[in-house]
């Protein structure tokens, strides 16, 4: 037997709530960060039913949890059980990170921080450019807020359910003065070439790995960047089609890693330096590409 001494009775406890939760990479990411940073802490996954969210949050607070990540489907519904929201979370209308305070948990949205970091690393500059955003769910909300904040001249929303796109458009319009358009999977090809096309739907992952939300792949001709928030598979059909037409292609892995690093920084009140962040990302991507992400 080995003596397990990664954490002891004084350990700070962190976790993630979602449903399903089995696929989540966050326990690997956050426990690796705790180890890398030499923190006495542990991070555990919890499957929480939508009807139990209030009790779960109260219980996690009573159990002295320092920080929680929140994933699908609780990112919006959890908000009413928090004692506060930071500005970005308020804008996005969804949280993925909770930090303990004396009065309860405060909500943050680090998806948008991870996304912005990924844009910066890949030198994506949408200011005064046309962006096409496919999807209107949780991830798309973060993308839309970032595109608006970065000053895109136009945002073209493409979504299966018109009402969801309309809600997102209305939300953005309250603080964004650029042009907004809503279209569907038939009409999207009639727009002039956008600078960037972003897939923020779940089309292309899970059982649909051979699917892309862009059915006419030649649409990518002349598009500069294709960005997919999905990271399993590493290269979706959306990205491999875009690559054939010379687009610069980025998947959701950097976004995933940097949203996790941002959560860690919020919980621990620290800034992880650039080099350490890159080292952490490289170790985790090696692990992930060698099958660790499927565990
Ligand atoms: P949501 O359930 O909130 O939204 C799903 C979106 O996909 C909706 O716009 C929905 O359209 C659309 N959609 C689903 N199925 C179809 C379909 N068959 N055809 C067309 N559109 C469809 O999910 P999230 O936004 O939370 O997650 C979306 C993706 O983003 C997931 O793959 C997730 O793993 C990834 N993600 C990645 C992150 C990262 O760090 N890289 C962070 C968060 C999410 P409709 O409105 O019509 O239902």
Coordinates of N, CA, C and O in Angstrom, one line a residue, residues 96-259:
X96 N -20.3 29.7 -14.1 CA -19.7 28.4 -14.1 C -18.7 28.2 -12.9 O -18.1 27.2 -12.7
X97 N -18.6 29.3 -12.1 CA -17.7 29.3 -10.9 C -18.3 30.0 -9.7 O -18.8 31.1 -9.9
X98 N -18.3 29.3 -8.6 CA -18.8 29.9 -7.3 C -17.7 30.0 -6.3 O -16.9 29.0 -6.2
X99 N -17.6 31.1 -5.7 CA -16.6 31.3 -4.7 C -17.3 31.6 -3.3 O -18.2 32.4 -3.2
X100 N -16.8 30.9 -2.3 CA -17.4 31.1 -1.0 C -17.1 32.5 -0.4 O -16.0 33.0 -0.5
X101 N -18.1 33.1 0.2 CA -17.9 34.3 1.0 C -18.6 34.0 2.4 O -19.3 33.0 2.5
X102 N -18.6 34.9 3.3 CA -19.3 34.7 4.6 C -20.8 34.6 4.4 O -21.5 33.9 5.2
X103 N -21.3 35.3 3.4 CA -22.8 35.3 3.2 C -23.3 34.2 2.3 O -24.6 34.1 2.1
X104 N -22.5 33.5 1.6 CA -22.9 32.5 0.6 C -21.9 32.5 -0.5 O -20.8 33.0 -0.4
X105 N -22.4 31.9 -1.6 CA -21.4 31.8 -2.8 C -21.7 33.0 -3.8 O -22.9 33.4 -4.0
X106 N -20.6 33.5 -4.3 CA -20.7 34.6 -5.4 C -20.4 33.9 -6.7 O -19.5 33.0 -6.8
X107 N -21.2 34.2 -7.7 CA -21.0 33.6 -9.1 C -20.2 34.4 -10.0 O -20.2 35.6 -10.1
X108 N -19.4 33.6 -10.8 CA -18.5 34.2 -11.8 C -18.7 33.4 -13.1 O -19.1 32.3 -13.1
X109 N -18.3 34.0 -14.2 CA -18.3 33.3 -15.5 C -16.9 33.3 -16.1 O -16.4 34.3 -16.6
X110 N -16.2 32.1 -15.9 CA -14.8 32.1 -16.4 C -14.8 31.5 -17.9 O -13.8 31.5 -18.5
X111 N -16.0 31.0 -18.4 CA -16.0 30.5 -19.8 C -15.6 31.7 -20.7 O -14.8 31.4 -21.6
X112 N -16.0 32.8 -20.4 CA -15.7 34.0 -21.2 C -14.2 34.4 -21.1 O -13.6 34.8 -22.0
X113 N -13.7 34.2 -19.9 CA -12.3 34.5 -19.7 C -11.4 33.5 -20.5 O -10.5 33.8 -21.2
X114 N -11.8 32.2 -20.4 CA -11.1 31.1 -21.2 C -11.2 31.4 -22.7 O -10.2 31.2 -23.4
X115 N -12.4 31.8 -23.1 CA -12.6 32.1 -24.5 C -11.7 33.3 -25.0 O -11.1 33.2 -26.1
X116 N -11.7 34.3 -24.2 CA -10.9 35.5 -24.6 C -9.4 35.1 -24.7 O -8.7 35.6 -25.6
X117 N -9.0 34.3 -23.7 CA -7.6 33.9 -23.7 C -7.3 33.1 -25.0 O -6.3 33.3 -25.6
X118 N -8.2 32.2 -25.4 CA -8.0 31.4 -26.6 C -8.0 32.4 -27.8 O -7.2 32.1 -28.7
X119 N -8.9 33.4 -27.9 CA -8.8 34.3 -29.0 C -7.5 35.0 -29.0 O -6.9 35.2 -30.1
X120 N -7.0 35.4 -27.8 CA -5.7 36.2 -27.8 C -4.5 35.3 -28.2 O -3.7 35.7 -29.0
X121 N -4.5 34.1 -27.7 CA -3.4 33.1 -28.1 C -3.4 32.9 -29.6 O -2.3 32.9 -30.2
X122 N -4.6 32.8 -30.2 CA -4.7 32.5 -31.6 C -4.8 33.8 -32.5 O -5.0 33.7 -33.7
X123 N -4.5 34.9 -31.8 CA -4.5 36.2 -32.6 C -5.8 36.5 -33.3 O -5.8 37.0 -34.5
X124 N -6.9 36.1 -32.7 CA -8.2 36.4 -33.3 C -8.6 37.8 -32.9 O -8.7 38.1 -31.7
X125 N -8.8 38.7 -33.8 CA -9.2 40.1 -33.5 C -10.4 40.4 -34.3 O -10.4 40.7 -35.4
X126 N -11.6 40.4 -33.6 CA -12.9 40.5 -34.3 C -13.3 42.0 -34.4 O -14.3 42.3 -35.0
X127 N -12.5 42.9 -33.9 CA -12.9 44.3 -33.9 C -13.2 44.8 -35.3 O -12.4 44.6 -36.2
X128 N -14.4 45.4 -35.5 CA -14.8 45.9 -36.8 C -14.9 44.8 -37.8 O -14.9 45.1 -39.0
X129 N -15.1 43.6 -37.4 CA -15.2 42.5 -38.4 C -16.5 41.8 -38.2 O -17.2 41.9 -37.1
X130 N -16.9 41.0 -39.2 CA -18.2 40.2 -39.1 C -18.0 38.9 -38.5 O -17.0 38.1 -39.0
X131 N -18.7 38.5 -37.5 CA -18.6 37.2 -36.9 C -19.9 36.4 -37.1 O -21.0 37.0 -36.9
X132 N -19.9 35.1 -37.4 CA -21.1 34.3 -37.4 C -21.0 33.4 -36.3 O -20.0 32.6 -36.1
X133 N -22.0 33.4 -35.4 CA -22.1 32.6 -34.2 C -23.2 31.5 -34.4 O -24.4 31.9 -34.5
X134 N -22.8 30.3 -34.4 CA -23.8 29.2 -34.5 C -24.1 28.6 -33.1 O -23.2 28.2 -32.5
X135 N -25.4 28.7 -32.7 CA -25.8 28.3 -31.4 C -26.3 29.4 -30.6 O -25.9 30.6 -30.8
X136 N -27.1 29.1 -29.6 CA -27.6 30.2 -28.7 C -27.8 29.7 -27.3 O -28.6 30.2 -26.5
X137 N -27.0 28.6 -26.9 CA -27.1 28.1 -25.6 C -26.1 28.7 -24.6 O -25.6 29.8 -24.9
X138 N -25.7 28.0 -23.6 CA -24.8 28.5 -22.6 C -23.5 29.0 -23.2 O -23.0 30.1 -22.9
X139 N -22.8 28.2 -23.9 CA -21.5 28.5 -24.5 C -21.7 29.7 -25.5 O -20.8 30.6 -25.5
X140 N -22.7 29.7 -26.3 CA -22.9 30.8 -27.2 C -23.2 32.1 -26.5 O -22.8 33.1 -27.1
X141 N -23.8 32.1 -25.4 CA -24.0 33.3 -24.6 C -22.7 33.9 -24.3 O -22.5 35.2 -24.4
X142 N -21.7 33.1 -23.8 CA -20.4 33.6 -23.5 C -19.7 34.2 -24.8 O -19.1 35.3 -24.8
X143 N -19.8 33.4 -25.9 CA -19.2 33.9 -27.1 C -19.8 35.2 -27.6 O -19.1 36.1 -28.0
X144 N -21.1 35.3 -27.5 CA -21.8 36.5 -28.0 C -21.4 37.7 -27.2 O -21.1 38.8 -27.7
X145 N -21.3 37.6 -25.9 CA -20.8 38.7 -25.0 C -19.4 39.1 -25.4 O -19.1 40.3 -25.5
X146 N -18.5 38.1 -25.6 CA -17.2 38.4 -25.9 C -17.1 39.2 -27.3 O -16.4 40.2 -27.4
X147 N -17.8 38.7 -28.3 CA -17.8 39.3 -29.6 C -18.3 40.8 -29.5 O -17.7 41.6 -30.1
X148 N -19.3 41.0 -28.7 CA -19.8 42.3 -28.5 C -18.8 43.2 -27.8 O -18.5 44.3 -28.2
X149 N -18.2 42.6 -26.7 CA -17.2 43.4 -26.0 C -16.0 43.7 -26.8 O -15.3 44.8 -26.7
X150 N -15.6 42.8 -27.8 CA -14.4 43.0 -28.6 C -14.7 43.9 -29.8 O -13.8 44.2 -30.6
X151 N -16.0 44.3 -29.9 CA -16.3 45.3 -31.0 C -16.5 44.8 -32.4 O -16.1 45.4 -33.4
X152 N -17.0 43.5 -32.5 CA -17.3 43.0 -33.8 C -18.3 44.0 -34.5 O -19.2 44.5 -33.8
X153 N -18.1 44.2 -35.8 CA -19.1 45.2 -36.5 C -20.4 44.5 -36.6 O -21.4 45.2 -36.5
X154 N -20.5 43.2 -36.9 CA -21.7 42.5 -37.1 C -21.7 41.1 -36.4 O -20.6 40.5 -36.4
X155 N -22.8 40.7 -35.8 CA -22.8 39.4 -35.3 C -24.0 38.7 -35.9 O -25.2 39.2 -35.9
X156 N -23.8 37.6 -36.7 CA -24.8 36.9 -37.3 C -25.2 35.7 -36.5 O -24.3 34.8 -36.3
X157 N -26.3 35.6 -35.9 CA -26.7 34.5 -35.1 C -27.4 33.4 -35.9 O -28.3 33.7 -36.6
X158 N -26.9 32.2 -35.8 CA -27.6 31.1 -36.5 C -28.0 30.1 -35.5 O -27.2 29.6 -34.7
X159 N -29.3 29.7 -35.4 CA -29.7 28.8 -34.4 C -30.9 28.0 -34.9 O -31.7 28.4 -35.7
X160 N -31.0 26.8 -34.4 CA -32.1 25.9 -34.7 C -33.4 26.5 -34.2 O -34.4 26.6 -35.0
X161 N -33.4 26.9 -33.0 CA -34.7 27.5 -32.4 C -34.6 29.0 -32.4 O -33.8 29.6 -31.7
X162 N -35.4 29.6 -33.2 CA -35.4 31.0 -33.5 C -35.5 31.8 -32.2 O -34.8 32.8 -31.9
X163 N -36.4 31.4 -31.3 CA -36.7 32.2 -30.0 C -35.4 32.3 -29.2 O -35.2 33.3 -28.5
X164 N -34.6 31.2 -29.2 CA -33.4 31.2 -28.3 C -32.4 32.2 -28.9 O -31.8 33.0 -28.2
X165 N -32.3 32.3 -30.3 CA -31.4 33.2 -30.9 C -31.9 34.7 -30.6 O -31.2 35.6 -30.4
X166 N -33.3 34.8 -30.6 CA -33.8 36.2 -30.4 C -33.5 36.6 -29.0 O -33.2 37.8 -28.8
X167 N -33.7 35.7 -28.0 CA -33.4 36.1 -26.6 C -31.9 36.6 -26.5 O -31.6 37.5 -25.8
X168 N -31.0 35.8 -27.2 CA -29.6 36.1 -27.1 C -29.4 37.5 -27.8 O -28.6 38.3 -27.2
X169 N -30.0 37.7 -28.9 CA -29.8 38.9 -29.6 C -30.3 40.1 -28.8 O -29.6 41.1 -28.6
X170 N -31.4 39.9 -28.1 CA -32.0 41.0 -27.2 C -31.0 41.3 -26.1 O -30.8 42.5 -25.7
X171 N -30.5 40.3 -25.5 CA -29.5 40.5 -24.4 C -28.3 41.3 -24.8 O -27.9 42.2 -24.2
X172 N -27.8 40.9 -26.0 CA -26.6 41.6 -26.5 C -26.9 43.0 -26.9 O -26.1 43.9 -26.6
X173 N -28.1 43.2 -27.4 CA -28.4 44.6 -27.9 C -28.5 45.6 -26.8 O -28.4 46.8 -27.1
X174 N -28.7 45.1 -25.6 CA -28.8 46.1 -24.5 C -27.5 46.8 -24.2 O -27.5 47.8 -23.6
X175 N -26.4 46.2 -24.7 CA -25.1 47.0 -24.4 C -24.2 47.0 -25.7 O -23.1 47.5 -25.7
X176 N -24.7 46.5 -26.8 CA -23.9 46.4 -28.0 C -24.5 47.2 -29.1 O -25.7 47.1 -29.4
X177 N -23.7 48.1 -29.8 CA -24.3 49.0 -30.8 C -24.0 48.5 -32.2 O -24.4 49.2 -33.2
X178 N -23.3 47.4 -32.4 CA -23.0 46.8 -33.7 C -24.3 46.3 -34.4 O -25.4 46.3 -33.8
X179 N -24.2 45.7 -35.5 CA -25.3 45.1 -36.3 C -25.5 43.7 -35.8 O -24.6 42.9 -35.8
X180 N -26.8 43.3 -35.6 CA -27.1 41.9 -35.3 C -28.1 41.4 -36.2 O -29.1 42.1 -36.7
X181 N -27.9 40.2 -36.6 CA -28.8 39.5 -37.6 C -29.2 38.1 -37.0 O -28.3 37.5 -36.3
X182 N -30.4 37.6 -37.3 CA -30.7 36.3 -37.0 C -31.0 35.5 -38.2 O -31.8 36.0 -39.0
X183 N -30.4 34.3 -38.4 CA -30.8 33.5 -39.5 C -30.8 32.0 -39.1 O -30.8 31.7 -38.0
X184 N -31.0 31.2 -40.1 CA -31.2 29.7 -39.8 C -30.2 28.9 -40.7 O -29.4 29.5 -41.4
X185 N -30.3 27.6 -40.6 CA -29.4 26.7 -41.2 C -29.6 26.6 -42.7 O -28.7 26.1 -43.4
X186 N -30.7 27.2 -43.3 CA -30.9 27.3 -44.7 C -30.3 28.6 -45.3 O -29.6 28.6 -46.3
X187 N -30.6 29.7 -44.6 CA -30.3 31.0 -45.1 C -28.8 31.5 -44.8 O -28.4 32.5 -45.3
X188 N -28.2 30.8 -43.9 CA -26.9 31.3 -43.4 C -25.9 31.5 -44.5 O -25.0 32.4 -44.5
X189 N -26.0 30.7 -45.6 CA -25.0 30.8 -46.7 C -25.2 32.0 -47.6 O -24.4 32.3 -48.4
X190 N -26.3 32.8 -47.4 CA -26.5 33.9 -48.2 C -25.8 35.2 -47.7 O -25.8 36.2 -48.4
X191 N -25.2 35.1 -46.5 CA -24.4 36.2 -46.0 C -23.0 36.3 -46.6 O -22.5 35.3 -47.0
X192 N -22.5 37.5 -46.7 CA -21.1 37.7 -47.1 C -20.2 36.9 -46.2 O -20.5 36.7 -45.0
X193 N -19.0 36.6 -46.7 CA -18.1 35.8 -45.9 C -17.8 36.5 -44.5 O -17.3 37.6 -44.5
X194 N -18.0 35.8 -43.4 CA -17.6 36.4 -42.2 C -16.1 36.2 -42.0 O -15.5 35.3 -42.6
X195 N -15.5 37.0 -41.1 CA -14.1 36.9 -40.7 C -13.9 35.6 -39.9 O -13.0 34.9 -40.1
X196 N -14.9 35.3 -39.1 CA -14.8 34.1 -38.2 C -16.2 33.4 -38.1 O -17.2 34.1 -38.1
X197 N -16.2 32.1 -38.2 CA -17.4 31.3 -37.9 C -17.2 30.5 -36.7 O -16.1 29.8 -36.6
X198 N -18.1 30.6 -35.7 CA -17.9 29.9 -34.4 C -19.0 28.9 -34.2 O -20.2 29.2 -34.3
X199 N -18.6 27.6 -34.0 CA -19.6 26.6 -33.6 C -19.7 26.5 -32.1 O -18.8 26.1 -31.4
X200 N -20.9 27.0 -31.6 CA -21.1 26.9 -30.1 C -22.3 26.0 -29.9 O -23.0 26.2 -28.9
X201 N -22.6 25.1 -30.8 CA -23.7 24.1 -30.6 C -23.0 22.8 -30.1 O -21.7 22.7 -30.1
X202 N -23.7 21.8 -29.8 CA -23.1 20.5 -29.4 C -23.1 19.6 -30.6 O -22.7 18.4 -30.5
X203 N -23.4 20.1 -31.8 CA -23.4 19.3 -33.1 C -21.9 19.0 -33.4 O -21.1 20.0 -33.6
X204 N -21.6 17.7 -33.5 CA -20.2 17.3 -33.8 C -19.5 16.6 -32.7 O -18.4 16.0 -32.8
X205 N -20.2 16.5 -31.5 CA -19.7 15.8 -30.4 C -20.6 14.6 -30.1 O -21.6 14.4 -30.7
X206 N -20.1 13.7 -29.2 CA -21.0 12.6 -28.8 C -21.3 11.7 -29.9 O -20.4 11.3 -30.7
X207 N -22.6 11.4 -30.1 CA -23.0 10.5 -31.1 C -23.0 11.1 -32.5 O -23.2 10.4 -33.5
X208 N -22.8 12.4 -32.6 CA -22.9 13.1 -33.9 C -21.5 13.5 -34.4 O -21.4 14.6 -35.1
X209 N -20.4 12.7 -34.2 CA -19.1 13.2 -34.5 C -18.9 13.4 -36.1 O -18.0 14.1 -36.5
X210 N -19.8 12.8 -36.9 CA -19.6 13.0 -38.3 C -20.5 14.1 -38.8 O -20.7 14.3 -40.0
X211 N -21.1 14.9 -37.9 CA -22.0 16.0 -38.3 C -21.3 17.3 -38.1 O -20.5 17.5 -37.2
X212 N -21.7 18.3 -39.0 CA -21.2 19.7 -38.8 C -22.5 20.5 -38.9 O -23.4 20.2 -39.8
X213 N -22.6 21.6 -38.2 CA -23.7 22.5 -38.4 C -23.6 23.3 -39.7 O -24.6 23.8 -40.2
X214 N -22.4 23.3 -40.4 CA -22.3 23.9 -41.7 C -22.3 22.8 -42.7 O -21.4 22.1 -43.0
X215 N -23.5 22.6 -43.3 CA -23.7 21.5 -44.3 C -23.0 21.8 -45.6 O -22.5 20.8 -46.3
X216 N -23.0 23.0 -46.1 CA -22.3 23.3 -47.3 C -20.9 23.8 -47.0 O -20.6 24.9 -46.7
X217 N -19.9 22.8 -47.1 CA -18.6 23.1 -46.6 C -17.9 24.2 -47.4 O -17.0 24.8 -46.8
X218 N -18.3 24.3 -48.6 CA -17.6 25.4 -49.5 C -17.8 26.8 -48.9 O -17.1 27.7 -49.3
X219 N -18.8 26.9 -48.0 CA -19.0 28.2 -47.3 C -17.8 28.7 -46.6 O -17.6 29.9 -46.5
X220 N -16.9 27.7 -46.2 CA -15.7 28.1 -45.5 C -14.7 28.9 -46.4 O -13.8 29.5 -45.9
X221 N -14.8 28.7 -47.7 CA -13.9 29.4 -48.6 C -13.9 30.9 -48.4 O -15.0 31.5 -48.6
X222 N -12.8 31.4 -48.0 CA -12.7 32.9 -47.8 C -12.9 33.3 -46.3 O -12.8 34.5 -46.0
X223 N -13.3 32.3 -45.5 CA -13.4 32.6 -44.0 C -12.1 32.5 -43.4 O -11.3 31.6 -43.7
X224 N -11.7 33.5 -42.6 CA -10.3 33.4 -42.0 C -10.2 32.4 -40.8 O -9.2 31.7 -40.8
X225 N -11.1 32.5 -39.9 CA -11.0 31.6 -38.7 C -12.3 30.7 -38.5 O -13.4 31.2 -38.7
X226 N -12.1 29.5 -38.2 CA -13.2 28.6 -37.7 C -12.8 28.2 -36.3 O -11.7 27.7 -36.0
X227 N -13.8 28.4 -35.4 CA -13.6 28.2 -34.0 C -14.7 27.2 -33.5 O -15.9 27.5 -33.7
X228 N -14.3 26.1 -32.9 CA -15.3 25.2 -32.4 C -15.1 25.1 -30.9 O -14.0 24.8 -30.4
X229 N -16.2 25.3 -30.1 CA -16.0 25.2 -28.7 C -15.9 23.8 -28.2 O -15.5 23.5 -27.1
X230 N -16.2 22.8 -29.1 CA -16.1 21.4 -28.8 C -14.6 21.0 -28.7 O -13.8 21.6 -29.5
X231 N -14.2 20.1 -27.8 CA -12.8 19.6 -27.8 C -12.8 18.1 -27.8 O -11.7 17.5 -27.8
X232 N -14.0 17.4 -27.7 CA -14.0 16.0 -28.0 C -15.0 15.7 -29.1 O -16.2 16.0 -28.9
X233 N -14.7 15.3 -30.3 CA -13.3 15.0 -30.7 C -12.4 16.3 -30.8 O -13.0 17.4 -31.0
X234 N -11.1 16.0 -30.8 CA -10.2 17.1 -30.9 C -10.4 18.0 -32.2 O -10.4 19.2 -32.2
X235 N -10.6 17.2 -33.3 CA -10.9 17.9 -34.6 C -12.3 17.5 -35.1 O -12.5 16.4 -35.5
X236 N -13.3 18.3 -34.9 CA -14.6 18.0 -35.3 C -14.7 18.1 -36.9 O -13.8 18.6 -37.5
X237 N -15.8 17.6 -37.4 CA -16.1 17.7 -38.8 C -16.1 19.2 -39.2 O -15.6 19.5 -40.3
X238 N -16.7 20.0 -38.4 CA -16.7 21.4 -38.7 C -15.3 22.0 -38.9 O -15.1 22.7 -39.9
X239 N -14.4 21.6 -38.1 CA -13.0 22.1 -38.2 C -12.3 21.4 -39.4 O -11.5 22.1 -40.1
X240 N -12.5 20.1 -39.6 CA -11.8 19.5 -40.7 C -12.3 20.0 -42.0 O -11.5 20.2 -43.0
X241 N -13.6 20.3 -42.1 CA -14.1 20.9 -43.4 C -13.5 22.3 -43.6 O -13.1 22.6 -44.7
X242 N -13.4 23.0 -42.5 CA -12.9 24.4 -42.6 C -11.4 24.4 -43.0 O -11.0 25.2 -43.8
X243 N -10.7 23.4 -42.5 CA -9.3 23.3 -42.7 C -9.0 23.1 -44.3 O -8.1 23.6 -44.8
X244 N -9.9 22.3 -44.9 CA -9.8 22.0 -46.3 C -9.8 23.3 -47.1 O -9.3 23.4 -48.2
X245 N -10.5 24.3 -46.6 CA -10.6 25.6 -47.3 C -9.7 26.6 -46.8 O -9.9 27.8 -47.1
X246 N -8.7 26.2 -46.1 CA -7.6 27.1 -45.7 C -7.9 28.0 -44.4 O -7.1 28.9 -44.2
X247 N -9.0 27.7 -43.7 CA -9.3 28.5 -42.5 C -8.3 28.1 -41.4 O -7.8 27.0 -41.3
X248 N -8.0 29.1 -40.6 CA -7.2 28.8 -39.3 C -8.2 28.2 -38.4 O -9.3 28.8 -38.1
X249 N -7.9 27.0 -37.8 CA -8.9 26.3 -37.0 C -8.5 26.2 -35.6 O -7.3 25.8 -35.3
X250 N -9.4 26.4 -34.7 CA -9.1 26.3 -33.2 C -10.2 25.6 -32.6 O -11.4 25.8 -32.8
X251 N -9.9 24.6 -31.7 CA -10.9 23.9 -31.0 C -11.1 24.5 -29.6 O -10.5 25.5 -29.2
X252 N -12.0 23.8 -28.8 CA -12.3 24.4 -27.5 C -11.4 24.0 -26.3 O -11.7 24.4 -25.2
X253 N -10.2 23.4 -26.6 CA -9.4 22.9 -25.5 C -8.7 24.1 -24.7 O -8.7 24.1 -23.5
X254 N -8.2 25.1 -25.4 CA -7.6 26.2 -24.7 C -8.6 26.9 -23.9 O -8.4 27.3 -22.7
X255 N -9.8 27.1 -24.4 CA -10.9 27.7 -23.7 C -11.2 26.9 -22.4 O -11.3 27.5 -21.3
X256 N -11.2 25.6 -22.5 CA -11.5 24.7 -21.3 C -10.4 24.9 -20.3 O -10.7 25.1 -19.1
X257 N -9.1 24.8 -20.7 CA -8.0 24.9 -19.8 C -8.0 26.3 -19.1 O -7.9 26.4 -17.9
X258 N -8.2 27.3 -19.9 CA -8.0 28.7 -19.3 C -9.2 29.1 -18.5 O -9.1 29.9 -17.5
X259 N -10.4 28.5 -18.7 CA -11.6 28.8 -17.8 C -11.3 28.1 -16.5 O -11.6 28.6 -15.4

